[in-house]
mmCIF file of C-alpha atoms and ligand atoms in Angstrom:
data_model
loop_
_atom_site.group_PDB
_atom_site.id
_atom_site.type_symbol
_atom_site.label_atom_id
_atom_site.label_comp_id
_atom_site.label_asym_id
_atom_site.label_seq_id
_atom_site.Cartn_x
_atom_site.Cartn_y
_atom_site.Cartn_z
ATOM 1 C CA MET B 1 51.595 111.894 122.773
ATOM 2 C CA SER B 2 48.178 110.636 121.789
ATOM 3 C CA VAL B 3 46.089 111.272 118.696
ATOM 4 C CA GLY B 4 43.530 113.007 120.896
ATOM 5 C CA SER B 5 39.820 112.573 120.423
ATOM 6 C CA ALA B 6 39.742 113.275 116.690
ATOM 7 C CA THR B 7 37.998 110.676 114.545
ATOM 8 C CA PHE B 8 39.675 110.266 111.179
ATOM 9 C CA HIS B 9 39.673 108.065 108.103
ATOM 10 C CA SER B 10 43.138 108.182 106.736
ATOM 11 C CA VAL B 11 45.047 106.661 103.832
ATOM 12 C CA PHE B 12 48.836 106.295 104.084
ATOM 13 C CA LEU B 13 50.348 106.577 100.629
ATOM 14 C CA GLY B 14 53.989 106.308 99.592
ATOM 15 C CA PRO B 15 56.505 103.880 98.174
ATOM 16 C CA PRO B 16 57.223 100.552 99.840
ATOM 17 C CA GLY B 17 59.816 101.099 102.566
ATOM 18 C CA ALA B 18 58.750 104.688 103.333
ATOM 19 C CA GLY B 19 57.802 103.749 106.907
ATOM 20 C CA LYS B 20 54.004 103.760 106.577
ATOM 21 C CA GLY B 21 53.506 100.515 108.506
ATOM 22 C CA THR B 22 55.966 101.470 111.252
ATOM 23 C CA GLN B 23 54.221 104.805 111.824
ATOM 24 C CA ALA B 24 50.750 103.256 111.718
ATOM 25 C CA LYS B 25 51.814 100.808 114.445
ATOM 26 C CA GLU B 26 53.093 103.721 116.585
ATOM 27 C CA LEU B 27 49.747 105.503 116.234
ATOM 28 C CA VAL B 28 47.854 102.350 117.195
ATOM 29 C CA ASP B 29 49.975 102.158 120.369
ATOM 30 C CA ARG B 30 48.984 105.734 121.230
ATOM 31 C CA GLY B 31 45.276 105.710 120.720
ATOM 32 C CA ASP B 32 42.045 104.329 119.570
ATOM 33 C CA VAL B 33 42.950 103.720 115.937
ATOM 34 C CA LEU B 34 42.490 100.710 113.697
ATOM 35 C CA HIS B 35 45.385 99.866 111.373
ATOM 36 C CA ILE B 36 44.175 98.197 108.189
ATOM 37 C CA SER B 37 47.172 96.982 106.205
ATOM 38 C CA THR B 38 46.225 95.168 103.014
ATOM 39 C CA GLY B 39 49.724 93.622 102.872
ATOM 40 C CA ASP B 40 49.293 92.183 106.403
ATOM 41 C CA MET B 41 45.782 90.948 105.561
ATOM 42 C CA LEU B 42 47.020 89.225 102.413
ATOM 43 C CA ARG B 43 49.944 87.631 104.276
ATOM 44 C CA GLU B 44 47.441 86.226 106.796
ATOM 45 C CA HIS B 45 45.417 84.770 103.926
ATOM 46 C CA VAL B 46 48.565 83.195 102.469
ATOM 47 C CA GLN B 47 49.511 81.741 105.848
ATOM 48 C CA GLY B 48 45.993 80.473 106.468
ATOM 49 C CA GLY B 49 45.891 78.829 103.018
ATOM 50 C CA THR B 50 42.596 80.487 102.020
ATOM 51 C CA ASP B 51 41.415 80.747 98.388
ATOM 52 C CA LEU B 52 42.394 84.399 98.319
ATOM 53 C CA GLY B 53 45.799 83.569 99.801
ATOM 54 C CA ARG B 54 46.428 80.963 97.115
ATOM 55 C CA GLN B 55 45.473 83.426 94.363
ATOM 56 C CA ALA B 56 47.542 86.281 95.845
ATOM 57 C CA LYS B 57 50.754 84.445 96.737
ATOM 58 C CA GLU B 58 52.357 84.326 93.311
ATOM 59 C CA PHE B 59 51.767 88.033 92.714
ATOM 60 C CA MET B 60 53.084 88.965 96.142
ATOM 61 C CA ASP B 61 56.237 86.854 96.060
ATOM 62 C CA SER B 62 57.267 88.351 92.726
ATOM 63 C CA GLY B 63 56.534 91.917 93.868
ATOM 64 C CA ARG B 64 53.546 92.464 91.590
ATOM 65 C CA LEU B 65 50.231 93.929 92.685
ATOM 66 C CA VAL B 66 47.366 91.545 93.377
ATOM 67 C CA PRO B 67 44.495 92.135 90.872
ATOM 68 C CA ASP B 68 42.163 94.995 91.803
ATOM 69 C CA GLU B 69 38.988 92.895 92.026
ATOM 70 C CA LEU B 70 40.485 90.622 94.707
ATOM 71 C CA ILE B 71 41.772 93.411 96.873
ATOM 72 C CA ILE B 72 38.769 95.742 96.539
ATOM 73 C CA SER B 73 36.321 93.161 97.870
ATOM 74 C CA MET B 74 38.702 92.274 100.728
ATOM 75 C CA VAL B 75 38.859 95.937 101.830
ATOM 76 C CA ASP B 76 35.125 96.531 101.359
ATOM 77 C CA GLU B 77 34.397 93.633 103.639
ATOM 78 C CA ARG B 78 36.917 94.864 106.232
ATOM 79 C CA LEU B 79 35.495 98.400 106.380
ATOM 80 C CA VAL B 80 31.979 97.271 107.294
ATOM 81 C CA ARG B 81 33.088 95.329 110.380
ATOM 82 C CA PRO B 82 32.028 96.933 113.684
ATOM 83 C CA ASP B 83 35.590 97.778 114.750
ATOM 84 C CA ALA B 84 35.921 100.044 111.705
ATOM 85 C CA ALA B 85 33.263 102.433 113.038
ATOM 86 C CA GLY B 86 35.888 104.733 114.625
ATOM 87 C CA SER B 87 39.202 106.059 113.339
ATOM 88 C CA TRP B 88 41.210 103.989 110.901
ATOM 89 C CA ILE B 89 44.356 104.090 108.835
ATOM 90 C CA LEU B 90 44.404 102.317 105.486
ATOM 91 C CA ASP B 91 48.003 101.333 104.829
ATOM 92 C CA GLY B 92 48.848 99.975 101.368
ATOM 93 C CA PHE B 93 45.448 100.693 99.836
ATOM 94 C CA PRO B 94 44.506 102.184 97.412
ATOM 95 C CA ARG B 95 47.485 101.354 95.208
ATOM 96 C CA THR B 96 45.869 101.948 91.806
ATOM 97 C CA VAL B 97 43.452 104.565 90.473
ATOM 98 C CA PRO B 98 40.615 101.976 90.064
ATOM 99 C CA GLN B 99 41.135 101.015 93.749
ATOM 100 C CA ALA B 100 40.884 104.699 94.739
ATOM 101 C CA GLU B 101 37.658 105.069 92.743
ATOM 102 C CA ALA B 102 36.192 101.940 94.333
ATOM 103 C CA LEU B 103 37.101 103.238 97.802
ATOM 104 C CA ASP B 104 35.397 106.564 97.045
ATOM 105 C CA SER B 105 32.188 104.754 96.089
ATOM 106 C CA SER B 106 32.204 102.505 99.170
ATOM 107 C CA LEU B 107 32.830 105.405 101.546
ATOM 108 C CA GLU B 108 30.230 107.545 99.828
ATOM 109 C CA ARG B 109 27.661 104.768 100.298
ATOM 110 C CA ALA B 110 28.662 104.518 103.965
ATOM 111 C CA GLY B 111 28.555 108.326 104.400
ATOM 112 C CA ALA B 112 32.045 108.228 105.907
ATOM 113 C CA PRO B 113 34.517 109.975 103.593
ATOM 114 C CA LEU B 114 38.296 110.100 103.859
ATOM 115 C CA THR B 115 39.591 112.902 106.067
ATOM 116 C CA HIS B 116 43.292 112.609 105.123
ATOM 117 C CA VAL B 117 45.535 111.129 102.506
ATOM 118 C CA ILE B 118 49.026 111.263 103.962
ATOM 119 C CA TYR B 119 51.786 111.100 101.382
ATOM 120 C CA PHE B 120 55.090 109.807 102.788
ATOM 121 C CA ARG B 121 57.664 111.539 100.586
ATOM 122 C CA VAL B 122 61.109 109.870 100.533
ATOM 123 C CA PRO B 123 63.979 109.908 98.039
ATOM 124 C CA HIS B 124 63.779 106.680 96.065
ATOM 125 C CA GLU B 125 67.555 106.080 96.145
ATOM 126 C CA GLY B 126 67.575 104.753 99.706
ATOM 127 C CA LEU B 127 64.548 102.499 99.335
ATOM 128 C CA ILE B 128 66.287 99.359 98.045
ATOM 129 C CA ARG B 129 68.522 99.306 101.142
ATOM 130 C CA ARG B 130 65.596 100.019 103.466
ATOM 131 C CA LEU B 131 63.595 97.156 101.991
ATOM 132 C CA THR B 132 66.281 94.521 101.547
ATOM 133 C CA GLY B 133 67.542 95.226 105.096
ATOM 134 C CA ARG B 134 64.125 94.906 106.703
ATOM 135 C CA ARG B 135 63.487 92.057 109.140
ATOM 136 C CA THR B 136 60.229 91.389 110.984
ATOM 137 C CA CYS B 137 59.814 89.568 114.299
ATOM 138 C CA SER B 138 57.804 86.403 113.756
ATOM 139 C CA ASP B 139 56.375 86.676 117.307
ATOM 140 C CA CYS B 140 55.557 90.345 118.042
ATOM 141 C CA GLY B 141 55.681 91.871 114.534
ATOM 142 C CA ALA B 142 58.318 94.504 115.464
ATOM 143 C CA ILE B 143 60.174 95.829 112.425
ATOM 144 C CA TRP B 144 64.002 96.037 112.408
ATOM 145 C CA ASN B 145 66.596 96.752 109.762
ATOM 146 C CA VAL B 146 70.059 95.223 109.464
ATOM 147 C CA PHE B 147 71.432 98.533 108.091
ATOM 148 C CA THR B 148 69.466 101.261 109.861
ATOM 149 C CA LYS B 149 67.938 99.672 112.981
ATOM 150 C CA PRO B 150 69.866 96.518 113.855
ATOM 151 C CA THR B 151 69.023 94.285 116.803
ATOM 152 C CA ARG B 152 71.648 93.607 119.506
ATOM 153 C CA GLU B 153 71.892 89.976 118.437
ATOM 154 C CA GLU B 154 71.564 89.166 114.728
ATOM 155 C CA GLY B 155 68.263 87.478 113.888
ATOM 156 C CA VAL B 156 66.763 87.931 117.377
ATOM 157 C CA CYS B 157 64.110 90.522 118.273
ATOM 158 C CA ASP B 158 65.271 93.036 120.934
ATOM 159 C CA ALA B 159 61.688 93.521 122.104
ATOM 160 C CA CYS B 160 60.614 89.919 122.718
ATOM 161 C CA GLY B 161 63.447 87.518 121.796
ATOM 162 C CA GLY B 162 61.481 86.151 118.819
ATOM 163 C CA ALA B 163 63.128 85.012 115.582
ATOM 164 C CA LEU B 164 63.458 87.601 112.811
ATOM 165 C CA LYS B 165 62.292 86.831 109.272
ATOM 166 C CA GLN B 166 62.856 88.434 105.925
ATOM 167 C CA ARG B 167 59.754 88.755 103.764
ATOM 168 C CA ALA B 168 60.018 86.898 100.440
ATOM 169 C CA ASP B 169 59.221 90.138 98.612
ATOM 170 C CA ASP B 170 61.999 92.065 100.398
ATOM 171 C CA ARG B 171 64.617 90.203 98.333
ATOM 172 C CA GLU B 172 66.312 92.356 95.728
ATOM 173 C CA ASP B 173 64.582 91.203 92.515
ATOM 174 C CA ALA B 174 61.105 91.480 94.070
ATOM 175 C CA VAL B 175 61.986 94.891 95.566
ATOM 176 C CA GLU B 176 62.895 96.246 92.126
ATOM 177 C CA GLN B 177 59.590 94.983 90.746
ATOM 178 C CA ARG B 178 57.653 96.554 93.643
ATOM 179 C CA LEU B 179 59.273 99.940 93.078
ATOM 180 C CA GLN B 180 58.450 99.743 89.348
ATOM 181 C CA GLN B 181 54.837 98.875 90.146
ATOM 182 C CA TYR B 182 54.724 101.808 92.587
ATOM 183 C CA ASN B 183 55.989 104.264 89.970
ATOM 184 C CA ALA B 184 53.668 103.009 87.244
ATOM 185 C CA LEU B 185 50.459 102.299 89.155
ATOM 186 C CA THR B 186 50.485 103.899 92.617
ATOM 187 C CA GLU B 187 52.051 107.304 92.046
ATOM 188 C CA PRO B 188 49.091 108.324 89.812
ATOM 189 C CA VAL B 189 46.829 107.829 92.872
ATOM 190 C CA LEU B 190 48.335 111.049 94.294
ATOM 191 C CA GLY B 191 46.790 112.939 91.375
ATOM 192 C CA HIS B 192 43.435 111.366 92.153
ATOM 193 C CA TYR B 193 43.444 113.084 95.562
ATOM 194 C CA SER B 194 45.436 116.231 94.849
ATOM 195 C CA ASP B 195 42.544 118.616 94.227
ATOM 196 C CA ARG B 196 40.387 117.541 97.147
ATOM 197 C CA GLY B 197 42.148 119.406 99.939
ATOM 198 C CA ILE B 198 42.780 116.237 101.961
ATOM 199 C CA LEU B 199 46.295 115.436 100.714
ATOM 200 C CA VAL B 200 49.003 116.087 103.318
ATOM 201 C CA GLU B 201 52.636 115.654 102.349
ATOM 202 C CA ILE B 202 55.055 114.500 105.037
ATOM 203 C CA ASP B 203 58.831 114.504 104.723
ATOM 204 C CA ALA B 204 59.440 110.854 105.640
ATOM 205 C CA ASP B 205 63.212 111.085 105.243
ATOM 206 C CA ARG B 206 63.680 112.055 108.919
ATOM 207 C CA SER B 207 63.746 110.324 112.291
ATOM 208 C CA PRO B 208 60.658 108.246 113.189
ATOM 209 C CA GLU B 209 59.985 110.625 116.115
ATOM 210 C CA GLN B 210 59.873 113.709 113.877
ATOM 211 C CA ILE B 211 57.605 111.981 111.364
ATOM 212 C CA LEU B 212 55.260 110.858 114.123
ATOM 213 C CA GLU B 213 54.988 114.390 115.495
ATOM 214 C CA ASP B 214 53.910 115.740 112.076
ATOM 215 C CA LEU B 215 51.474 112.872 111.619
ATOM 216 C CA VAL B 216 49.792 113.440 114.958
ATOM 217 C CA SER B 217 49.268 117.130 114.263
ATOM 218 C CA ALA B 218 47.986 116.436 110.732
ATOM 219 C CA LEU B 219 45.514 113.848 112.003
ATOM 220 C CA GLN B 220 44.294 116.143 114.770
ATOM 221 C CA GLU B 221 43.675 118.974 112.340
ATOM 222 C CA ALA B 222 40.793 117.609 110.294
ATOM 223 C CA SER B 223 38.401 115.079 111.706
ATOM 224 C CA ILE B 224 34.951 113.690 111.038
HETATM 225 P P1 AMP Q 301 52.869 95.603 101.517
HETATM 226 O O1 AMP Q 301 53.066 94.848 102.790
HETATM 227 O O2 AMP Q 301 51.891 96.728 101.660
HETATM 228 O O3 AMP Q 301 54.156 96.047 100.882
HETATM 229 O O4 AMP Q 301 52.185 94.580 100.486
HETATM 230 C C1 AMP Q 301 52.811 93.383 100.120
HETATM 231 C C2 AMP Q 301 52.261 92.885 98.785
HETATM 232 O O5 AMP Q 301 50.861 92.617 98.910
HETATM 233 C C3 AMP Q 301 52.358 93.861 97.623
HETATM 234 O O6 AMP Q 301 53.631 93.842 96.985
HETATM 235 C C4 AMP Q 301 51.258 93.352 96.715
HETATM 236 O O7 AMP Q 301 51.643 92.155 96.042
HETATM 237 C C5 AMP Q 301 50.175 92.973 97.707
HETATM 238 N N1 AMP Q 301 49.276 94.121 97.997
HETATM 239 C C6 AMP Q 301 49.121 94.779 99.184
HETATM 240 N N2 AMP Q 301 48.233 95.767 99.064
HETATM 241 C C7 AMP Q 301 47.822 95.743 97.769
HETATM 242 C C8 AMP Q 301 46.922 96.536 97.005
HETATM 243 N N3 AMP Q 301 46.251 97.575 97.544
HETATM 244 N N4 AMP Q 301 46.742 96.224 95.688
HETATM 245 C C9 AMP Q 301 47.380 95.181 95.127
HETATM 246 N N5 AMP Q 301 48.256 94.417 95.774
HETATM 247 C C10 AMP Q 301 48.482 94.684 97.103
#
């Protein structure tokens, strides 16, 4: 399955743990798509010890959102790089209404509007388990879960043998804070897009294969 020749500018929206990053990585493996994850970008800044990383770390570790002005300029700068000229998926941005408004203005200036906002709908009850069970391979980035997708050997990646890590913000107290921030600040972003005809709702409480199938057909439907 590929995403075909459609060019799209897509936002993946939904609570933490809904599977947005996992699905974006699958789509990247199938076609010519750029995955822009603001969480991944921020984690690279933290690891690299940049100014932005130093400012963001405290917010991230406690499960709070990084201030809008920091994140908006980071995304603006990312979207003007040459590799963002084709299809892309924005994963984890926008997460507040001011971020959505800033994205609208940037894309309007660039003459390259959003083609899809994909809403990953999942029941919130299972999210704490999905997040606290999540482990990421420190070598290849594969995502596992001690409850729902365990590796053969605990702590070792099935794909490459790398060591698995738990993100600091996947611990229970930070997870609760992240879900609260989602409800208060990110859910209203759905309303921002609801009357534009680009919002597509996907039932993300199914197998990864079924979700991927729906995503591919949604992304093929409307394109630039
Ligand atoms: P994620 O990997 O998308 O769950 O993001 C991890 C953390 O990075 C979040 O809990 C926030 O602290 C921060 N972050 C990522 N994207 C954003 C955003 N669009 N706005 C504010 N903070 C963000």
